[in-house]
XYZ file of C-alpha atoms in Angstrom:
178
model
C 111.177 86.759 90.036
C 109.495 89.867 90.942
C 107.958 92.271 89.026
C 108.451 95.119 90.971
C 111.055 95.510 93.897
C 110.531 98.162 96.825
C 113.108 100.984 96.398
C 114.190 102.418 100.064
C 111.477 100.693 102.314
C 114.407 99.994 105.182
C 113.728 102.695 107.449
C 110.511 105.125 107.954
C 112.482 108.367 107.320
C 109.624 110.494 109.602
C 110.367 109.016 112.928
C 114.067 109.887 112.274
C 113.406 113.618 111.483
C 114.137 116.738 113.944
C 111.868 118.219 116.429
C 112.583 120.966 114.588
C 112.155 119.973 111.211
C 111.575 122.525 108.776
C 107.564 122.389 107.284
C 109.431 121.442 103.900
C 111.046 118.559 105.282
C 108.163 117.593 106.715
C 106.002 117.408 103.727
C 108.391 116.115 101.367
C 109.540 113.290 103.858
C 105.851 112.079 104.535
C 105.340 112.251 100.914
C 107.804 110.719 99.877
C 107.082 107.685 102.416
C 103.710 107.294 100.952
C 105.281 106.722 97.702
C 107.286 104.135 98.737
C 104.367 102.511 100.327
C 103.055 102.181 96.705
C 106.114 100.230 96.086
C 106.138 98.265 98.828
C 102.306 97.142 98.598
C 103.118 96.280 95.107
C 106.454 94.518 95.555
C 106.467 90.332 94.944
C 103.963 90.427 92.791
C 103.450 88.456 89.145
C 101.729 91.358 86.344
C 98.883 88.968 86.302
C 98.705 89.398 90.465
C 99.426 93.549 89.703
C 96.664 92.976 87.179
C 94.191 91.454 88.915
C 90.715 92.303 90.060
C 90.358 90.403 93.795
C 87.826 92.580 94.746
C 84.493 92.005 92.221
C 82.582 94.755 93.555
C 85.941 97.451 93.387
C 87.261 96.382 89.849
C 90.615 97.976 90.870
C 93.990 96.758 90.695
C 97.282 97.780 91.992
C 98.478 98.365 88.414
C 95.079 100.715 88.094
C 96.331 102.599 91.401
C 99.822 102.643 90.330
C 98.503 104.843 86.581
C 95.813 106.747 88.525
C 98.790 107.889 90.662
C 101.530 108.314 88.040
C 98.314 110.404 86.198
C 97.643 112.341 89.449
C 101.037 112.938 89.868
C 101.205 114.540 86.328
C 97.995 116.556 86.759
C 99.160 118.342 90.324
C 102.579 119.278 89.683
C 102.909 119.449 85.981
C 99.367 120.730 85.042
C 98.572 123.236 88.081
C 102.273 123.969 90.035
C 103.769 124.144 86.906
C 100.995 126.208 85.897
C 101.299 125.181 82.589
C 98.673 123.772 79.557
C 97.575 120.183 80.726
C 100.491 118.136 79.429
C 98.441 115.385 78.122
C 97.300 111.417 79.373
C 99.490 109.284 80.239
C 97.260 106.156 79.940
C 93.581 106.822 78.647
C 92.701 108.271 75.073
C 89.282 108.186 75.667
C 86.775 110.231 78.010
C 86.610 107.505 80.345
C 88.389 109.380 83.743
C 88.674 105.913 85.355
C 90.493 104.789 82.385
C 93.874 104.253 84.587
C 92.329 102.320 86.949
C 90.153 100.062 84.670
C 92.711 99.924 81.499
C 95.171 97.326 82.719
C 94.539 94.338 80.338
C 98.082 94.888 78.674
C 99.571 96.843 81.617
C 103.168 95.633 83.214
C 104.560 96.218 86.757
C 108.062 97.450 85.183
C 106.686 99.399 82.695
C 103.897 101.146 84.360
C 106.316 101.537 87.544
C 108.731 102.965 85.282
C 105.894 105.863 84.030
C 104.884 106.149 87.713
C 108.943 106.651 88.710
C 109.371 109.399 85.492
C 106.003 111.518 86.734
C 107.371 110.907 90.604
C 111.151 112.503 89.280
C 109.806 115.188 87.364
C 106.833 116.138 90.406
C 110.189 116.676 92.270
C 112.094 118.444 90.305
C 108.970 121.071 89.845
C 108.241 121.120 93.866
C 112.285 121.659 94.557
C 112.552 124.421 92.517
C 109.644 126.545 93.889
C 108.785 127.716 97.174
C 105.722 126.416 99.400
C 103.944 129.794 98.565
C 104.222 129.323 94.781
C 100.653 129.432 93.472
C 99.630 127.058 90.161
C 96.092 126.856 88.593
C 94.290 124.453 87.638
C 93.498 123.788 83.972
C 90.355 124.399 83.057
C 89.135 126.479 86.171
C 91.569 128.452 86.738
C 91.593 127.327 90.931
C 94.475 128.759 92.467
C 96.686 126.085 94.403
C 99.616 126.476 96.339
C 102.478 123.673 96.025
C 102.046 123.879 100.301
C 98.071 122.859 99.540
C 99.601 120.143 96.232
C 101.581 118.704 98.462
C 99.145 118.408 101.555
C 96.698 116.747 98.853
C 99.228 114.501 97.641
C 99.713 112.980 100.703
C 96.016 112.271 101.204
C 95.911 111.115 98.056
C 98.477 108.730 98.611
C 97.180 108.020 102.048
C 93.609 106.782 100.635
C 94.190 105.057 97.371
C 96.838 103.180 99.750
C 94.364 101.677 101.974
C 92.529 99.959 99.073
C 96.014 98.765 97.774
C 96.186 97.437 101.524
C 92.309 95.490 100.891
C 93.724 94.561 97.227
C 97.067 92.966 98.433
C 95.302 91.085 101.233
C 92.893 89.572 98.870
C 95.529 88.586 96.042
C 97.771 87.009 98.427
C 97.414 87.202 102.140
C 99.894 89.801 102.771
C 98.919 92.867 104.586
C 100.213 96.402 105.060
C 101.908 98.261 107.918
């Protein structure tokens, strides 16, 4: 049985959008396919597969990509669109900022996909409510972001940690990405 099941990966939603497609569409649809990509890198897999370290000189996991997302997630749209106080850690309670990654000793693909899925709901609920222009800071420096430039670095930030959960995948058990 599998620990974690892809969601919508049927059909790649951006090849079936508009000419026209509004700039909104366009981010959230591209976003949005990146975060099914998590999923679907991740699907089939045992927690001791999720868990594991196939790549020595890395010492990630999928389950360490999965909380550095769900905590990235939390930190964009929470802690700077939101513009409110940092809302706390998900995962580490120490001073250790790779702690998601490297923290995965008791870590499960349900129950860290279900943290990932809550921070994913609410990082939608925050971006749908406000418009493109809305302007967050970040906590601590005060750095004005706009939820146009959150959602532009969400994407890449999707985009990148996927490629290593494309190396990781390959190495735990042949399969490879799209």
């Amino acid at each position: 049985m599998s620990a974690v099941t892809p969601g919508d990966a049927g059909s790649d939603r951006r090849f079936a959008l508009p000419p026209g497609a509004d700039e909104r569409t366009l981010l959230d649809t591209f976003l949005d396919f990146q975060r099914d990509a998590l999923v679907r890198k991740c699907a089939d897999l045992s927690d001791e597969q999720l868990r594991s370290r196939p790549v020595p000189s890395t010492g990630l996991s999928l389950l360490g990509l999965v909380r550095h997302l769900a905590t990235v997630e939390r930190w964009y749209f929470q802690g700077v669109v939101a513009d409110a106080p940092w809302p706390g850690d998900l995962f580490d309670l120490t001073d250790d900022f790779d702690a998601p990654f490297h923290d995965v000793a008791e870590a499960t693909g349900p129950g860290t996909f279900a943290i990932w899925r809550d921070q994913v709901a609410t990082s939608r609920r925050i971006a749908a409510a406000l418009p493109l222009d809305a302007v967050g800071r970040t906590p601590g420096t005060g750095a004005e972001r706009s939820l146009r430039w959150v959602l532009l670095h969400m994407i890449d930030e999707y985009a990148r940690h996927l490629g290593q959960a494309d190396i990781l995948r390959e190495a735990v058990d042949g399969r490879t990405g799209e």
